[in-house]
Amino acid sequence: QHQPMQDIVDKIASSGVYNCVRLTYAVELFSKSNMTARESFEQADVDVDMTGFIDDVTQHNPNVIDMKLPEVFQKLATMLGEAGISTIMSNHISKAGWCCSEDDGNGWF
């Protein structure tokens, strides 16, 4: 949220260390495929005020804040691929939320 996505992709690619990125997602990403990134942040069931987060994303990545969630995911995967970085898509959890707790359905704890 604090940097443009392209800057992050460029840093990964130029590091010479990484040739792949694990992009985690929740099943909910696709069951809510008509929801925009902005709407997702606004409706997030978290104990955090998302206003500043939305403002940061809007400032640094204005082209994605109003895109549908799967489009944002696809855009990032495409950017990584164009930079020569492979993407490992990882269905991390079913219901979107902050990871990791003993009851989030996540197998990576």
Backbone as a ProteinNet text record, in pm:
[ID]
protein_1_A
[PRIMARY]
QHQPMQDIVDKIASSGVYNCVRLTYAVELFSKSNMTARESFEQADVDVDMTGFIDDVTQHNPNVIDMKLPEVFQKLATMLGEAGISTIMSNHISKAGWCCSEDDGNGWF
[TERTIARY]
81.8	0	86.5	213.4	299.1	386	380	459.7	377.6	408.1	342.8	378	282.4	306	424.8	436.8	546.1	681.9	693	819	856.4	757.6	783.5	825.6	754.4	789.5	931.9	964.2	1098.9	1206.2	1179.4	1276.4	1299.3	1190.4	1203.3	1287	1251.5	1320.4	1467.6	1498.3	1637.2	1722.8	1660.5	1737	1832.3	1796	1878.3	1868.9	1781.9	1769.2	1646.8	1539.6	1412.2	1372.8	1320.5	1268.5	1119.6	1062.4	919.4	864.8	734.4	664.2	541.5	517.2	397.8	288.2	185.3	71.4	-40.2	-65.5	-171.8	-305.7	-410.5	-544.6	-643	-757.4	-867.9	-969	-1037.7	-1142.8	-1241.9	-1263.8	-1356.1	-1319.5	-1194.4	-1152.7	-1237.8	-1271.9	-1346.7	-1497.2	-1537.4	-1681.2	-1735	-1645.9	-1683.8	-1620	-1625.2	-1551.4	-1602.9	-1722.7	-1774.1	-1740	-1675.1	-1638.8	-1507.8	-1500.2	-1375.6	-1283.4	-1158.2	-1062.7	-1109	-1156.1	-1204.6	-1319.5	-1415.7	-1530	-1484.6	-1386.4	-1334.1	-1273.9	-1196.8	-1138.6	-1247.3	-1345.3	-1452.7	-1536.6	-1550.5	-1634.1	-1554.7	-1425.1	-1340.2	-1385.9	-1391.9	-1434.5	-1310.2	-1250.6	-1128.9	-1145.5	-1065.9	-1070.7	-973.9	-965.6	-873.8	-951.1	-926.9	-985.7	-912.5	-984.5	-922.7	-908.4	-953	-949.7	-808.1	-713.1	-574.7	-517.7	-554.6	-508.3	-561.1	-690.9	-751.4	-683.5	-656.4	-588.8	-449.7	-374.9	-240.8	-247	-338.7	-351.1	-391.1	-485	-529.5	-414.5	-330.1	-215.9	-112.4	-76.3	35.3	-5.8	-130.4	-178.7	-319.4	-334.5	-468.4	-538.7	-461.9	-521	-585.1	-564.5	-621.2	-730.1	-739.4	-830.5	-976.2	-1014	-1152.2	-1166.4	-1062.4	-1070.6	-1137.1	-1195.7	-1253.3	-1138.9	-1166.8	-1061.6	-983.2	-1048.6	-968.7	-883.6	-929.7	-852.4	-723.7	-731.4	-611.7	-511.3	-560.4	-474.7	-409.1	-490.7	-439.2	-337.6	-365.2	-272.8	-136.3	-135.1	-8.2	64.3	-8.3	53.9	112	41.6	89.8	215.5	214.1	331.4	453.3	432.4	542.9	594.3	502.6	541.7	619.9	574.6	644.8	785.1	806.7	938.9	1023.2	970	1043.7	1033.1	935.4	915.1	795.4	815.9	705.7	615.3	489.2	392.1	341.9	350.3	291.4	163.1	49.9	-78.9	-110.3	-137.4	-156.1	-289.3	-381.7	-509.6	-480.4	-460.3	-412.1	-522.2	-636.3	-750.1	-878	-989.6	-1117	-1180.8	-1194.1	-1256	-1144.7	-1154.1	-1050.9	-1040.3	-920.1	-896	-747.9	-712.3	-572.5	-531.4	-417.2	-360.8	-267.9	-245.1	-263.9	-308	-410.9	-458.9	-490.2	-526	-554.2	-692	-773.2	-908.1	-941	-839.5	-866.9	-871.3	-854.4	-855.4	-724	-626.5	-496.5	-410.9	-345.2	-259.3	-113.6	-82.6	56.4	87.1	66.9	101.1	194.3
-118.5	0	125.4	114	231.2	258.7	171.7	190	144.9	201	151	3.6	-72.5	-215	-236.4	-152	-169.2	-151.6	-59.9	-41.5	-167.4	-229.3	-351.9	-464.7	-478.7	-581.2	-557.3	-432.9	-400.1	-433.3	-407.5	-439.7	-590.2	-666.6	-812.7	-861.4	-812.6	-857.9	-817.9	-697.4	-649.8	-703.5	-766.3	-816.9	-928.3	-1003.2	-1115.4	-1234.3	-1224.6	-1329.3	-1417	-1356.6	-1427	-1449.3	-1568.3	-1595.2	-1629.7	-1628.1	-1653.3	-1584.3	-1559.7	-1497.5	-1582.4	-1609.3	-1681.3	-1578.7	-1578.1	-1488.5	-1565.9	-1530.8	-1599.3	-1532.3	-1610.8	-1557.1	-1638.7	-1577.8	-1646.7	-1686	-1797.4	-1840.2	-1725.5	-1649.1	-1536.4	-1435.3	-1432.2	-1344.2	-1368.3	-1494.1	-1528.5	-1534.8	-1562.1	-1561.9	-1419.2	-1322.8	-1181.2	-1109.9	-1174	-1126.3	-994.8	-951.3	-822.7	-708.1	-737.9	-636.6	-570.4	-438.4	-367.2	-373.8	-339.9	-336.1	-236.8	-119.9	-18.5	-74.5	-138.4	-195.8	-303.2	-381	-485.8	-425.2	-318.7	-251.9	-190.9	-128.4	-62.7	-163.1	-284.5	-385.1	-485.5	-465.2	-558.5	-569.7	-691.9	-719.5	-724.3	-606.3	-595.4	-483.8	-488.8	-387.2	-273.2	-234.3	-130.4	-33.4	95.6	194.6	185.3	149.9	126.8	254.3	367.5	492	526.1	523.2	553.7	454.3	329.3	224.4	251.6	283.1	313.5	435.6	536.5	656.7	623.7	536.7	497.1	422.6	328.4	252.2	345.8	435.8	530.1	618.8	661.1	746.7	672.6	551.9	481.1	388.7	345.7	254.4	294.6	416.7	465.6	384.3	313.8	235.2	105	64	-63.7	-49.7	63.8	75.4	49.7	82.8	60.4	-54.7	-138.4	-259.5	-370.4	-465.1	-583.2	-666	-735.4	-808.9	-905.7	-991.5	-1081.7	-1007	-889.8	-810.2	-757.5	-719.2	-672.6	-787.3	-904	-1021.8	-1054.2	-1053.3	-1083.2	-978.3	-852.6	-744.6	-765.6	-799	-820.7	-942.6	-1051	-1170.4	-1140.9	-1061.4	-1022.5	-936.7	-840.9	-755	-838.2	-932.4	-1019.7	-1101.2	-1159.3	-1238.9	-1156.8	-1035.4	-948.1	-912.6	-919.1	-891.7	-1018.9	-1131.2	-1257.4	-1330.6	-1294.5	-1357.9	-1452	-1577.5	-1674.7	-1647.7	-1686.3	-1668.3	-1804.1	-1828.9	-1947.6	-1902.7	-1943.7	-1905.4	-2001.6	-1945.6	-2026.7	-1993.4	-2090.9	-2074.9	-2088.9	-1976	-1971.8	-1995.8	-1929.5	-1942.9	-1930.9	-1966.9	-1958.2	-1821.4	-1774.4	-1645.3	-1543.2	-1434.9	-1332.1	-1276.2	-1253	-1197.7	-1199.8	-1145.6	-1144.8	-1285	-1326.1	-1455.4	-1435	-1506.3	-1647.5	-1673.3	-1748.4	-1787	-1935.5	-1988.2	-2131.7	-2166.5	-2065.9	-2097.3	-2030.9	-1991.1	-1926	-2022.9	-2152.6	-2251.2	-2256.7	-2183.8	-2176.9	-2295.9	-2357.6	-2469.6	-2431	-2300.9	-2254.8	-2185.7	-2252.8	-2187.9	-2274.3
0	0	0	41.1	55.6	-66.8	-166.4	-287.3	-407.6	-524.4	-645	-667.2	-714.3	-738.2	-831.3	-934.9	-1030.3	-962.8	-868.5	-796.2	-718.7	-656.7	-580.4	-673.9	-785.4	-884.6	-934.6	-965.7	-1014.8	-911.9	-784.4	-678.8	-669.3	-679.9	-675.1	-793.4	-912.8	-1033.7	-1034	-988.4	-993	-879.2	-781.5	-667.3	-707.6	-813	-854.6	-760.3	-661	-560.4	-586.1	-633.3	-644.5	-789.6	-815.8	-949.1	-944.8	-823.2	-810.8	-685.8	-689.7	-577.7	-548.7	-423	-380.6	-353.6	-437.1	-418.9	-350.6	-227.8	-155.4	-183.4	-174.4	-193.8	-111.7	-87.7	-22.1	-129	-108.5	-200.4	-222.9	-117.7	-123.3	-233.5	-273.9	-382.2	-506.7	-530.7	-650.3	-625.9	-502.7	-474.3	-465.1	-447.1	-444.5	-563.5	-679	-795.4	-852.6	-814.3	-861.6	-767.6	-656	-557.3	-598.1	-581	-610.2	-488.4	-511.6	-400.5	-295.3	-338.7	-244.6	-159.5	-224.7	-152.5	-53.8	-94.5	-6.5	119.9	105.1	221.4	309	245.3	319.5	398.9	345.7	409.7	493	503.6	577.9	723.1	769.4	907.4	996.3	1017.9	1098.5	1200.4	1303.2	1408.6	1380.5	1255	1212.5	1123.2	1139.2	1049.9	916.2	812.7	682.5	599.4	649.2	572.4	527.7	618.6	583.3	484.1	499.9	409.3	269	259	128.8	67.1	147.8	98.3	44	115	70.6	-62.3	-72.8	-196.8	-311	-283	-385.5	-431.1	-338	-372.3	-455.3	-414	-476.7	-591	-591.8	-695.9	-740	-789.2	-822.7	-930.6	-1011.4	-1119.3	-1071.6	-947.2	-901.8	-795.6	-728.5	-614.4	-653.9	-775.7	-818.5	-917.3	-925.4	-1007.9	-927.9	-996.6	-932.2	-873.6	-764.1	-692.4	-781	-860.9	-945.2	-1048.5	-1090.7	-1186.5	-1122.6	-995.5	-925.2	-913.4	-875.4	-861.9	-996.9	-1102.6	-1236.4	-1281.4	-1251.7	-1289.8	-1225.1	-1096.7	-1028.1	-1084.2	-1107.8	-1165.1	-1303.1	-1381.8	-1514.6	-1503.4	-1412.5	-1393.1	-1353.7	-1264.7	-1222.9	-1341.7	-1417.8	-1534.2	-1636.4	-1660.3	-1755.4	-1707.3	-1577	-1519.7	-1508.4	-1559.8	-1555.9	-1423.5	-1343.1	-1212.5	-1222.2	-1187.1	-1185.5	-1066.7	-1080.5	-973.9	-927.9	-799.3	-739.4	-672.3	-727.5	-670	-556.2	-438.8	-319.5	-252.9	-257.9	-187.8	-39.6	25.1	162.3	265.2	246.4	336.9	255.4	313.5	242.4	256.5	379.9	405.9	424.2	348.2	355	496.1	540.1	672.1	701.8	815.4	855.1	895.8	848.2	880.3	999	1078.6	1093.4	1238.4	1253.2	1385.6	1382.4	1495.6	1501.4	1448	1413.8	1365.9	1231	1155.1	1026.7	909.4	934.7	828.5	751.8	798	734.2	778.9	686.8	720	739.3	738.9	743.6	875.3	986.3	1113.6	1194.1
[MASK]
+++++++++++++++++++++++++++++++++++++++++++++++++++++++++++++++++++++++++++++++++++++++++++++++++++++++++++++

